[in-house]
Amino acid sequence: MNLRYLLLFSLFTTLMLVACGDDEGPVAELPVYDDTPYVLSYGSLPEPQLPTDNQLTEQKVLLGRMLFHETMLSKDDSQACASCHLQTDGFSDPNRFSVGVEGLPGHRQAMSVFNMAWHTNAFFWDGRSTLLRDQALKPIEDPLEMNETLENVITKLSDSKMYRDQFVRAYDSEEVTEEKMALALEQFMLSIVSNQSKYDRYLAGEEALTESEERGRILFQTEYNPFFPESSGADCAHCHGGKNFENDQYMNNGLDTDADFTDLGREMVTQNAADRAKFKVPSLRNVAITAPYMHDGSIASLTDVVEQYNAGGMNHGFTDSRIEPLDLSATEKEQLVAFLESL
């Protein structure tokens, strides 16, 4: 009898231990630092000059992606970077001016943030941030945008186990700092690549352009020549050339008349009068889904953009000399738009 009771007691004790173990659940794995390199796929685009002091890793890019979509970066936890840079709209804002947490609109249209790895002439419309990591944090403290302090953001992120763990995976330390946030956001934005358009497939021999798109491509690439109108083009490639369809310059596109002129543009940064009303030349990739257009979002459609340039802009004293009336026919303007839509 004693032996039987002893066996029953042992079995009962074992069952209790198993039951207690089930209640506690599996032990959570501790986060581990991981410096696996992130492989940037860029297809036929030229090899980018990535920052040597911020080499891409899978975990830092992931952290940057998390931060890009994190509403805790704003004062009232309502807005993230992705709120004004929507992937569905080419990482831009379909609104003319983005509205911040205080309900106040910005002064310029939100720029797209794809193919940043191929921009070598600073960031923002006026180029006020030399490095992408510098640009990344400015909207957080801008009173017209997120209107938050970096100190508060660091406190909020530090209170999150999810973020402490991800900082360990990315930086081998759970400490959240301004520098780490900036570098991670830079890495994520560098990882956003646009290189799979119909035009890219055309270059790869995988798809043909329509007759209208092909004629538009020729117009886009051909210089304007008033003396030979039959062979004259739209002369777009001087400013929107190369595989990324931009020229890493700041230019005045003749958008405003002298009476309407209000935005000093690049001059506000350089304090050089020669830069008055000059703005960063944007890429034309995804241009069909990044309306409205221009630094002030004043042009609603691609058709209107083409008409603006066909008319030669406003031609005030600061307009770039390369902008002049193109004398395109109605059909040629439609063909040019068709090509732009293939990007």
PDB file of N, CA, C and O in Angstrom, residues 145-218:
ATOM      1  N   GLU A 145       4.615  70.075 -38.939  1.00  0.00           N
ATOM      2  CA  GLU A 145       4.502  68.654 -39.243  1.00  0.00           C
ATOM      3  C   GLU A 145       4.198  67.859 -37.974  1.00  0.00           C
ATOM      4  O   GLU A 145       3.092  67.919 -37.462  1.00  0.00           O
ATOM      5  N   MET A 146       5.156  67.158 -37.408  1.00  0.00           N
ATOM      6  CA  MET A 146       4.877  66.310 -36.252  1.00  0.00           C
ATOM      7  C   MET A 146       4.905  67.073 -34.926  1.00  0.00           C
ATOM      8  O   MET A 146       4.321  66.629 -33.940  1.00  0.00           O
ATOM      9  N   ASN A 147       5.608  68.175 -34.893  1.00  0.00           N
ATOM     10  CA  ASN A 147       5.614  69.082 -33.748  1.00  0.00           C
ATOM     11  C   ASN A 147       5.928  68.379 -32.427  1.00  0.00           C
ATOM     12  O   ASN A 147       5.283  68.605 -31.406  1.00  0.00           O
ATOM     13  N   GLU A 148       6.937  67.512 -32.448  1.00  0.00           N
ATOM     14  CA  GLU A 148       7.349  66.782 -31.256  1.00  0.00           C
ATOM     15  C   GLU A 148       8.831  67.055 -30.984  1.00  0.00           C
ATOM     16  O   GLU A 148       9.548  67.561 -31.856  1.00  0.00           O
ATOM     17  N   THR A 149       9.280  66.775 -29.790  1.00  0.00           N
ATOM     18  CA  THR A 149      10.704  66.915 -29.484  1.00  0.00           C
ATOM     19  C   THR A 149      11.370  65.546 -29.608  1.00  0.00           C
ATOM     20  O   THR A 149      10.746  64.503 -29.348  1.00  0.00           O
ATOM     21  N   LEU A 150      12.625  65.561 -29.989  1.00  0.00           N
ATOM     22  CA  LEU A 150      13.355  64.302 -30.085  1.00  0.00           C
ATOM     23  C   LEU A 150      13.478  63.641 -28.712  1.00  0.00           C
ATOM     24  O   LEU A 150      13.460  62.411 -28.590  1.00  0.00           O
ATOM     25  N   GLU A 151      13.592  64.459 -27.682  1.00  0.00           N
ATOM     26  CA  GLU A 151      13.680  63.930 -26.323  1.00  0.00           C
ATOM     27  C   GLU A 151      12.442  63.108 -25.979  1.00  0.00           C
ATOM     28  O   GLU A 151      12.539  62.007 -25.408  1.00  0.00           O
ATOM     29  N   ASN A 152      11.261  63.632 -26.315  1.00  0.00           N
ATOM     30  CA  ASN A 152      10.024  62.905 -26.031  1.00  0.00           C
ATOM     31  C   ASN A 152       9.913  61.628 -26.857  1.00  0.00           C
ATOM     32  O   ASN A 152       9.429  60.600 -26.370  1.00  0.00           O
ATOM     33  N   VAL A 153      10.341  61.711 -28.109  1.00  0.00           N
ATOM     34  CA  VAL A 153      10.298  60.526 -28.967  1.00  0.00           C
ATOM     35  C   VAL A 153      11.182  59.429 -28.393  1.00  0.00           C
ATOM     36  O   VAL A 153      10.790  58.254 -28.334  1.00  0.00           O
ATOM     37  N   ILE A 154      12.376  59.792 -27.960  1.00  0.00           N
ATOM     38  CA  ILE A 154      13.297  58.810 -27.375  1.00  0.00           C
ATOM     39  C   ILE A 154      12.683  58.172 -26.130  1.00  0.00           C
ATOM     40  O   ILE A 154      12.779  56.958 -25.930  1.00  0.00           O
ATOM     41  N   THR A 155      12.010  58.966 -25.307  1.00  0.00           N
ATOM     42  CA  THR A 155      11.354  58.436 -24.111  1.00  0.00           C
ATOM     43  C   THR A 155      10.257  57.449 -24.483  1.00  0.00           C
ATOM     44  O   THR A 155      10.145  56.361 -23.889  1.00  0.00           O
ATOM     45  N   LYS A 156       9.438  57.801 -25.475  1.00  0.00           N
ATOM     46  CA  LYS A 156       8.336  56.923 -25.877  1.00  0.00           C
ATOM     47  C   LYS A 156       8.851  55.607 -26.456  1.00  0.00           C
ATOM     48  O   LYS A 156       8.340  54.525 -26.129  1.00  0.00           O
ATOM     49  N   LEU A 157       9.861  55.695 -27.305  1.00  0.00           N
ATOM     50  CA  LEU A 157      10.415  54.478 -27.895  1.00  0.00           C
ATOM     51  C   LEU A 157      11.104  53.614 -26.847  1.00  0.00           C
ATOM     52  O   LEU A 157      11.041  52.383 -26.890  1.00  0.00           O
ATOM     53  N   SER A 158      11.746  54.265 -25.895  1.00  0.00           N
ATOM     54  CA  SER A 158      12.450  53.528 -24.838  1.00  0.00           C
ATOM     55  C   SER A 158      11.494  52.772 -23.934  1.00  0.00           C
ATOM     56  O   SER A 158      11.880  51.784 -23.288  1.00  0.00           O
ATOM     57  N   ASP A 159      10.251  53.222 -23.860  1.00  0.00           N
ATOM     58  CA  ASP A 159       9.248  52.550 -23.037  1.00  0.00           C
ATOM     59  C   ASP A 159       8.644  51.335 -23.750  1.00  0.00           C
ATOM     60  O   ASP A 159       7.853  50.600 -23.152  1.00  0.00           O
ATOM     61  N   SER A 160       9.013  51.133 -24.998  1.00  0.00           N
ATOM     62  CA  SER A 160       8.465  50.035 -25.784  1.00  0.00           C
ATOM     63  C   SER A 160       9.464  48.879 -25.836  1.00  0.00           C
ATOM     64  O   SER A 160      10.578  49.035 -26.352  1.00  0.00           O
ATOM     65  N   LYS A 161       9.060  47.711 -25.352  1.00  0.00           N
ATOM     66  CA  LYS A 161       9.940  46.545 -25.405  1.00  0.00           C
ATOM     67  C   LYS A 161      10.235  46.168 -26.848  1.00  0.00           C
ATOM     68  O   LYS A 161      11.350  45.737 -27.188  1.00  0.00           O
ATOM     69  N   MET A 162       9.240  46.309 -27.717  1.00  0.00           N
ATOM     70  CA  MET A 162       9.438  45.985 -29.130  1.00  0.00           C
ATOM     71  C   MET A 162      10.597  46.794 -29.716  1.00  0.00           C
ATOM     72  O   MET A 162      11.457  46.258 -30.424  1.00  0.00           O
ATOM     73  N   TYR A 163      10.629  48.086 -29.400  1.00  0.00           N
ATOM     74  CA  TYR A 163      11.703  48.926 -29.939  1.00  0.00           C
ATOM     75  C   TYR A 163      13.028  48.674 -29.225  1.00  0.00           C
ATOM     76  O   TYR A 163      14.084  48.659 -29.871  1.00  0.00           O
ATOM     77  N   ARG A 164      13.006  48.454 -27.919  1.00  0.00           N
ATOM     78  CA  ARG A 164      14.267  48.156 -27.225  1.00  0.00           C
ATOM     79  C   ARG A 164      14.900  46.893 -27.816  1.00  0.00           C
ATOM     80  O   ARG A 164      16.113  46.850 -28.064  1.00  0.00           O
ATOM     81  N   ASP A 165      14.061  45.888 -28.085  1.00  0.00           N
ATOM     82  CA  ASP A 165      14.572  44.646 -28.673  1.00  0.00           C
ATOM     83  C   ASP A 165      15.135  44.879 -30.072  1.00  0.00           C
ATOM     84  O   ASP A 165      16.188  44.339 -30.434  1.00  0.00           O
ATOM     85  N   GLN A 166      14.430  45.717 -30.863  1.00  0.00           N
ATOM     86  CA  GLN A 166      14.899  45.942 -32.233  1.00  0.00           C
ATOM     87  C   GLN A 166      16.183  46.771 -32.260  1.00  0.00           C
ATOM     88  O   GLN A 166      17.041  46.569 -33.118  1.00  0.00           O
ATOM     89  N   PHE A 167      16.343  47.679 -31.317  1.00  0.00           N
ATOM     90  CA  PHE A 167      17.599  48.424 -31.235  1.00  0.00           C
ATOM     91  C   PHE A 167      18.749  47.486 -30.871  1.00  0.00           C
ATOM     92  O   PHE A 167      19.882  47.682 -31.331  1.00  0.00           O
ATOM     93  N   VAL A 168      18.466  46.469 -30.058  1.00  0.00           N
ATOM     94  CA  VAL A 168      19.502  45.469 -29.754  1.00  0.00           C
ATOM     95  C   VAL A 168      19.881  44.726 -31.027  1.00  0.00           C
ATOM     96  O   VAL A 168      21.074  44.536 -31.331  1.00  0.00           O
ATOM     97  N   ARG A 169      18.889  44.287 -31.783  1.00  0.00           N
ATOM     98  CA  ARG A 169      19.174  43.547 -33.020  1.00  0.00           C
ATOM     99  C   ARG A 169      19.954  44.404 -34.019  1.00  0.00           C
ATOM    100  O   ARG A 169      20.800  43.905 -34.758  1.00  0.00           O
ATOM    101  N   ALA A 170      19.650  45.692 -34.037  1.00  0.00           N
ATOM    102  CA  ALA A 170      20.281  46.576 -35.018  1.00  0.00           C
ATOM    103  C   ALA A 170      21.615  47.141 -34.544  1.00  0.00           C
ATOM    104  O   ALA A 170      22.557  47.278 -35.332  1.00  0.00           O
ATOM    105  N   TYR A 171      21.706  47.479 -33.234  1.00  0.00           N
ATOM    106  CA  TYR A 171      22.879  48.211 -32.737  1.00  0.00           C
ATOM    107  C   TYR A 171      23.583  47.535 -31.554  1.00  0.00           C
ATOM    108  O   TYR A 171      24.516  48.113 -30.989  1.00  0.00           O
ATOM    109  N   ASP A 172      23.119  46.343 -31.180  1.00  0.00           N
ATOM    110  CA  ASP A 172      23.722  45.621 -30.056  1.00  0.00           C
ATOM    111  C   ASP A 172      23.567  46.382 -28.741  1.00  0.00           C
ATOM    112  O   ASP A 172      24.376  46.231 -27.823  1.00  0.00           O
ATOM    113  N   SER A 173      22.550  47.216 -28.654  1.00  0.00           N
ATOM    114  CA  SER A 173      22.258  47.972 -27.432  1.00  0.00           C
ATOM    115  C   SER A 173      20.813  48.431 -27.499  1.00  0.00           C
ATOM    116  O   SER A 173      20.337  48.864 -28.552  1.00  0.00           O
ATOM    117  N   GLU A 174      20.107  48.315 -26.385  1.00  0.00           N
ATOM    118  CA  GLU A 174      18.711  48.737 -26.372  1.00  0.00           C
ATOM    119  C   GLU A 174      18.554  50.241 -26.198  1.00  0.00           C
ATOM    120  O   GLU A 174      17.436  50.757 -26.240  1.00  0.00           O
ATOM    121  N   GLU A 175      19.635  50.958 -26.041  1.00  0.00           N
ATOM    122  CA  GLU A 175      19.561  52.408 -25.858  1.00  0.00           C
ATOM    123  C   GLU A 175      19.067  53.093 -27.139  1.00  0.00           C
ATOM    124  O   GLU A 175      19.620  52.886 -28.229  1.00  0.00           O
ATOM    125  N   VAL A 176      18.034  53.887 -26.999  1.00  0.00           N
ATOM    126  CA  VAL A 176      17.487  54.648 -28.124  1.00  0.00           C
ATOM    127  C   VAL A 176      18.154  56.021 -28.136  1.00  0.00           C
ATOM    128  O   VAL A 176      18.121  56.734 -27.136  1.00  0.00           O
ATOM    129  N   THR A 177      18.753  56.387 -29.254  1.00  0.00           N
ATOM    130  CA  THR A 177      19.398  57.691 -29.372  1.00  0.00           C
ATOM    131  C   THR A 177      18.971  58.381 -30.662  1.00  0.00           C
ATOM    132  O   THR A 177      18.498  57.734 -31.607  1.00  0.00           O
ATOM    133  N   GLU A 178      19.157  59.679 -30.689  1.00  0.00           N
ATOM    134  CA  GLU A 178      18.850  60.475 -31.872  1.00  0.00           C
ATOM    135  C   GLU A 178      19.657  59.992 -33.078  1.00  0.00           C
ATOM    136  O   GLU A 178      19.137  59.850 -34.188  1.00  0.00           O
ATOM    137  N   GLU A 179      20.948  59.734 -32.868  1.00  0.00           N
ATOM    138  CA  GLU A 179      21.804  59.309 -33.968  1.00  0.00           C
ATOM    139  C   GLU A 179      21.371  57.975 -34.546  1.00  0.00           C
ATOM    140  O   GLU A 179      21.291  57.803 -35.776  1.00  0.00           O
ATOM    141  N   LYS A 180      21.050  57.024 -33.681  1.00  0.00           N
ATOM    142  CA  LYS A 180      20.628  55.705 -34.162  1.00  0.00           C
ATOM    143  C   LYS A 180      19.331  55.810 -34.961  1.00  0.00           C
ATOM    144  O   LYS A 180      19.165  55.144 -35.986  1.00  0.00           O
ATOM    145  N   MET A 181      18.401  56.629 -34.480  1.00  0.00           N
ATOM    146  CA  MET A 181      17.142  56.818 -35.205  1.00  0.00           C
ATOM    147  C   MET A 181      17.410  57.386 -36.594  1.00  0.00           C
ATOM    148  O   MET A 181      16.851  56.908 -37.591  1.00  0.00           O
ATOM    149  N   ALA A 182      18.254  58.399 -36.667  1.00  0.00           N
ATOM    150  CA  ALA A 182      18.546  59.042 -37.946  1.00  0.00           C
ATOM    151  C   ALA A 182      19.199  58.075 -38.922  1.00  0.00           C
ATOM    152  O   ALA A 182      18.838  58.023 -40.105  1.00  0.00           O
ATOM    153  N   LEU A 183      20.153  57.296 -38.436  1.00  0.00           N
ATOM    154  CA  LEU A 183      20.863  56.358 -39.302  1.00  0.00           C
ATOM    155  C   LEU A 183      19.941  55.247 -39.785  1.00  0.00           C
ATOM    156  O   LEU A 183      20.017  54.814 -40.944  1.00  0.00           O
ATOM    157  N   ALA A 184      19.043  54.775 -38.918  1.00  0.00           N
ATOM    158  CA  ALA A 184      18.111  53.722 -39.314  1.00  0.00           C
ATOM    159  C   ALA A 184      17.109  54.232 -40.346  1.00  0.00           C
ATOM    160  O   ALA A 184      16.807  53.546 -41.334  1.00  0.00           O
ATOM    161  N   LEU A 185      16.580  55.434 -40.138  1.00  0.00           N
ATOM    162  CA  LEU A 185      15.663  56.025 -41.118  1.00  0.00           C
ATOM    163  C   LEU A 185      16.372  56.242 -42.449  1.00  0.00           C
ATOM    164  O   LEU A 185      15.795  56.021 -43.521  1.00  0.00           O
ATOM    165  N   GLU A 186      17.630  56.681 -42.405  1.00  0.00           N
ATOM    166  CA  GLU A 186      18.407  56.838 -43.626  1.00  0.00           C
ATOM    167  C   GLU A 186      18.513  55.500 -44.353  1.00  0.00           C
ATOM    168  O   GLU A 186      18.316  55.424 -45.576  1.00  0.00           O
ATOM    169  N   GLN A 187      18.795  54.441 -43.605  1.00  0.00           N
ATOM    170  CA  GLN A 187      18.940  53.123 -44.222  1.00  0.00           C
ATOM    171  C   GLN A 187      17.644  52.680 -44.890  1.00  0.00           C
ATOM    172  O   GLN A 187      17.656  52.163 -46.015  1.00  0.00           O
ATOM    173  N   PHE A 188      16.507  52.860 -44.210  1.00  0.00           N
ATOM    174  CA  PHE A 188      15.250  52.442 -44.828  1.00  0.00           C
ATOM    175  C   PHE A 188      14.974  53.220 -46.098  1.00  0.00           C
ATOM    176  O   PHE A 188      14.594  52.644 -47.122  1.00  0.00           O
ATOM    177  N   MET A 189      15.164  54.537 -46.065  1.00  0.00           N
ATOM    178  CA  MET A 189      14.893  55.331 -47.269  1.00  0.00           C
ATOM    179  C   MET A 189      15.856  54.984 -48.401  1.00  0.00           C
ATOM    180  O   MET A 189      15.479  55.013 -49.573  1.00  0.00           O
ATOM    181  N   LEU A 190      17.086  54.629 -48.064  1.00  0.00           N
ATOM    182  CA  LEU A 190      18.026  54.195 -49.098  1.00  0.00           C
ATOM    183  C   LEU A 190      17.594  52.869 -49.723  1.00  0.00           C
ATOM    184  O   LEU A 190      17.957  52.566 -50.865  1.00  0.00           O
ATOM    185  N   SER A 191      16.823  52.095 -48.980  1.00  0.00           N
ATOM    186  CA  SER A 191      16.392  50.791 -49.487  1.00  0.00           C
ATOM    187  C   SER A 191      15.175  50.876 -50.399  1.00  0.00           C
ATOM    188  O   SER A 191      14.806  49.879 -51.037  1.00  0.00           O
ATOM    189  N   ILE A 192      14.526  52.032 -50.474  1.00  0.00           N
ATOM    190  CA  ILE A 192      13.328  52.190 -51.316  1.00  0.00           C
ATOM    191  C   ILE A 192      13.776  52.452 -52.754  1.00  0.00           C
ATOM    192  O   ILE A 192      14.292  53.528 -53.070  1.00  0.00           O
ATOM    193  N   VAL A 193      13.609  51.467 -53.608  1.00  0.00           N
ATOM    194  CA  VAL A 193      14.113  51.554 -54.982  1.00  0.00           C
ATOM    195  C   VAL A 193      12.970  51.399 -55.973  1.00  0.00           C
ATOM    196  O   VAL A 193      12.142  50.494 -55.852  1.00  0.00           O
ATOM    197  N   SER A 194      12.931  52.287 -56.957  1.00  0.00           N
ATOM    198  CA  SER A 194      11.956  52.202 -58.050  1.00  0.00           C
ATOM    199  C   SER A 194      12.704  51.866 -59.335  1.00  0.00           C
ATOM    200  O   SER A 194      13.431  52.712 -59.868  1.00  0.00           O
ATOM    201  N   ASN A 195      12.532  50.655 -59.832  1.00  0.00           N
ATOM    202  CA  ASN A 195      13.240  50.260 -61.058  1.00  0.00           C
ATOM    203  C   ASN A 195      12.481  49.186 -61.841  1.00  0.00           C
ATOM    204  O   ASN A 195      13.080  48.433 -62.596  1.00  0.00           O
ATOM    205  N   GLN A 196      11.159  49.113 -61.632  1.00  0.00           N
ATOM    206  CA  GLN A 196      10.373  48.068 -62.284  1.00  0.00           C
ATOM    207  C   GLN A 196       9.209  48.646 -63.088  1.00  0.00           C
ATOM    208  O   GLN A 196       8.132  48.053 -63.173  1.00  0.00           O
ATOM    209  N   SER A 197       9.418  49.805 -63.706  1.00  0.00           N
ATOM    210  CA  SER A 197       8.353  50.417 -64.505  1.00  0.00           C
ATOM    211  C   SER A 197       8.245  49.729 -65.869  1.00  0.00           C
ATOM    212  O   SER A 197       9.090  48.905 -66.243  1.00  0.00           O
ATOM    213  N   LYS A 198       7.229  50.090 -66.610  1.00  0.00           N
ATOM    214  CA  LYS A 198       7.103  49.578 -67.979  1.00  0.00           C
ATOM    215  C   LYS A 198       8.316  49.990 -68.806  1.00  0.00           C
ATOM    216  O   LYS A 198       8.803  49.211 -69.628  1.00  0.00           O
ATOM    217  N   TYR A 199       8.818  51.190 -68.565  1.00  0.00           N
ATOM    218  CA  TYR A 199       9.998  51.659 -69.297  1.00  0.00           C
ATOM    219  C   TYR A 199      11.211  50.790 -68.972  1.00  0.00           C
ATOM    220  O   TYR A 199      12.019  50.481 -69.858  1.00  0.00           O
ATOM    221  N   ASP A 200      11.359  50.363 -67.721  1.00  0.00           N
ATOM    222  CA  ASP A 200      12.458  49.459 -67.362  1.00  0.00           C
ATOM    223  C   ASP A 200      12.321  48.125 -68.080  1.00  0.00           C
ATOM    224  O   ASP A 200      13.317  47.553 -68.539  1.00  0.00           O
ATOM    225  N   ARG A 201      11.095  47.625 -68.170  1.00  0.00           N
ATOM    226  CA  ARG A 201      10.870  46.372 -68.886  1.00  0.00           C
ATOM    227  C   ARG A 201      11.147  46.544 -70.374  1.00  0.00           C
ATOM    228  O   ARG A 201      11.641  45.627 -71.035  1.00  0.00           O
ATOM    229  N   TYR A 202      10.857  47.720 -70.899  1.00  0.00           N
ATOM    230  CA  TYR A 202      11.176  48.028 -72.292  1.00  0.00           C
ATOM    231  C   TYR A 202      12.697  48.007 -72.503  1.00  0.00           C
ATOM    232  O   TYR A 202      13.194  47.413 -73.483  1.00  0.00           O
ATOM    233  N   LEU A 203      13.431  48.619 -71.587  1.00  0.00           N
ATOM    234  CA  LEU A 203      14.893  48.626 -71.711  1.00  0.00           C
ATOM    235  C   LEU A 203      15.474  47.214 -71.636  1.00  0.00           C
ATOM    236  O   LEU A 203      16.485  46.914 -72.275  1.00  0.00           O
ATOM    237  N   ALA A 204      14.815  46.365 -70.845  1.00  0.00           N
ATOM    238  CA  ALA A 204      15.291  44.989 -70.693  1.00  0.00           C
ATOM    239  C   ALA A 204      14.827  44.076 -71.827  1.00  0.00           C
ATOM    240  O   ALA A 204      15.172  42.888 -71.850  1.00  0.00           O
ATOM    241  N   GLY A 205      14.063  44.621 -72.774  1.00  0.00           N
ATOM    242  CA  GLY A 205      13.565  43.828 -73.890  1.00  0.00           C
ATOM    243  C   GLY A 205      12.414  42.912 -73.527  1.00  0.00           C
ATOM    244  O   GLY A 205      12.116  41.959 -74.246  1.00  0.00           O
ATOM    245  N   GLU A 206      11.747  43.208 -72.413  1.00  0.00           N
ATOM    246  CA  GLU A 206      10.680  42.347 -71.932  1.00  0.00           C
ATOM    247  C   GLU A 206       9.294  42.840 -72.334  1.00  0.00           C
ATOM    248  O   GLU A 206       8.321  42.084 -72.256  1.00  0.00           O
ATOM    249  N   GLU A 207       9.184  44.073 -72.756  1.00  0.00           N
ATOM    250  CA  GLU A 207       7.891  44.645 -73.123  1.00  0.00           C
ATOM    251  C   GLU A 207       8.107  45.787 -74.104  1.00  0.00           C
ATOM    252  O   GLU A 207       9.104  46.516 -74.025  1.00  0.00           O
ATOM    253  N   ALA A 208       7.187  45.927 -75.036  1.00  0.00           N
ATOM    254  CA  ALA A 208       7.302  46.984 -76.033  1.00  0.00           C
ATOM    255  C   ALA A 208       6.469  48.191 -75.634  1.00  0.00           C
ATOM    256  O   ALA A 208       5.418  48.060 -75.001  1.00  0.00           O
ATOM    257  N   LEU A 209       6.957  49.379 -75.989  1.00  0.00           N
ATOM    258  CA  LEU A 209       6.174  50.594 -75.809  1.00  0.00           C
ATOM    259  C   LEU A 209       5.131  50.674 -76.909  1.00  0.00           C
ATOM    260  O   LEU A 209       5.342  50.185 -78.027  1.00  0.00           O
ATOM    261  N   THR A 210       4.012  51.299 -76.613  1.00  0.00           N
ATOM    262  CA  THR A 210       3.019  51.538 -77.654  1.00  0.00           C
ATOM    263  C   THR A 210       3.573  52.571 -78.629  1.00  0.00           C
ATOM    264  O   THR A 210       4.580  53.243 -78.361  1.00  0.00           O
ATOM    265  N   GLU A 211       2.914  52.712 -79.749  1.00  0.00           N
ATOM    266  CA  GLU A 211       3.360  53.689 -80.751  1.00  0.00           C
ATOM    267  C   GLU A 211       3.365  55.099 -80.158  1.00  0.00           C
ATOM    268  O   GLU A 211       4.296  55.883 -80.397  1.00  0.00           O
ATOM    269  N   SER A 212       2.354  55.415 -79.367  1.00  0.00           N
ATOM    270  CA  SER A 212       2.270  56.737 -78.747  1.00  0.00           C
ATOM    271  C   SER A 212       3.378  56.925 -77.718  1.00  0.00           C
ATOM    272  O   SER A 212       4.010  57.989 -77.652  1.00  0.00           O
ATOM    273  N   GLU A 213       3.627  55.900 -76.883  1.00  0.00           N
ATOM    274  CA  GLU A 213       4.692  55.983 -75.873  1.00  0.00           C
ATOM    275  C   GLU A 213       6.061  56.124 -76.532  1.00  0.00           C
ATOM    276  O   GLU A 213       6.899  56.895 -76.056  1.00  0.00           O
ATOM    277  N   GLU A 214       6.282  55.394 -77.618  1.00  0.00           N
ATOM    278  CA  GLU A 214       7.572  55.457 -78.298  1.00  0.00           C
ATOM    279  C   GLU A 214       7.795  56.844 -78.908  1.00  0.00           C
ATOM    280  O   GLU A 214       8.888  57.404 -78.827  1.00  0.00           O
ATOM    281  N   ARG A 215       6.752  57.395 -79.494  1.00  0.00           N
ATOM    282  CA  ARG A 215       6.879  58.747 -80.041  1.00  0.00           C
ATOM    283  C   ARG A 215       7.124  59.751 -78.910  1.00  0.00           C
ATOM    284  O   ARG A 215       7.932  60.679 -79.055  1.00  0.00           O
ATOM    285  N   GLY A 216       6.465  59.544 -77.776  1.00  0.00           N
ATOM    286  CA  GLY A 216       6.702  60.408 -76.627  1.00  0.00           C
ATOM    287  C   GLY A 216       8.123  60.284 -76.114  1.00  0.00           C
ATOM    288  O   GLY A 216       8.730  61.277 -75.690  1.00  0.00           O
ATOM    289  N   ARG A 217       8.664  59.054 -76.119  1.00  0.00           N
ATOM    290  CA  ARG A 217      10.058  58.849 -75.697  1.00  0.00           C
ATOM    291  C   ARG A 217      11.015  59.643 -76.576  1.00  0.00           C
ATOM    292  O   ARG A 217      11.957  60.284 -76.083  1.00  0.00           O
ATOM    293  N   ILE A 218      10.776  59.622 -77.868  1.00  0.00           N
ATOM    294  CA  ILE A 218      11.643  60.361 -78.796  1.00  0.00           C
ATOM    295  C   ILE A 218      11.528  61.862 -78.535  1.00  0.00           C
ATOM    296  O   ILE A 218      12.538  62.586 -78.507  1.00  0.00           O
TER     297      ILE A 218
END
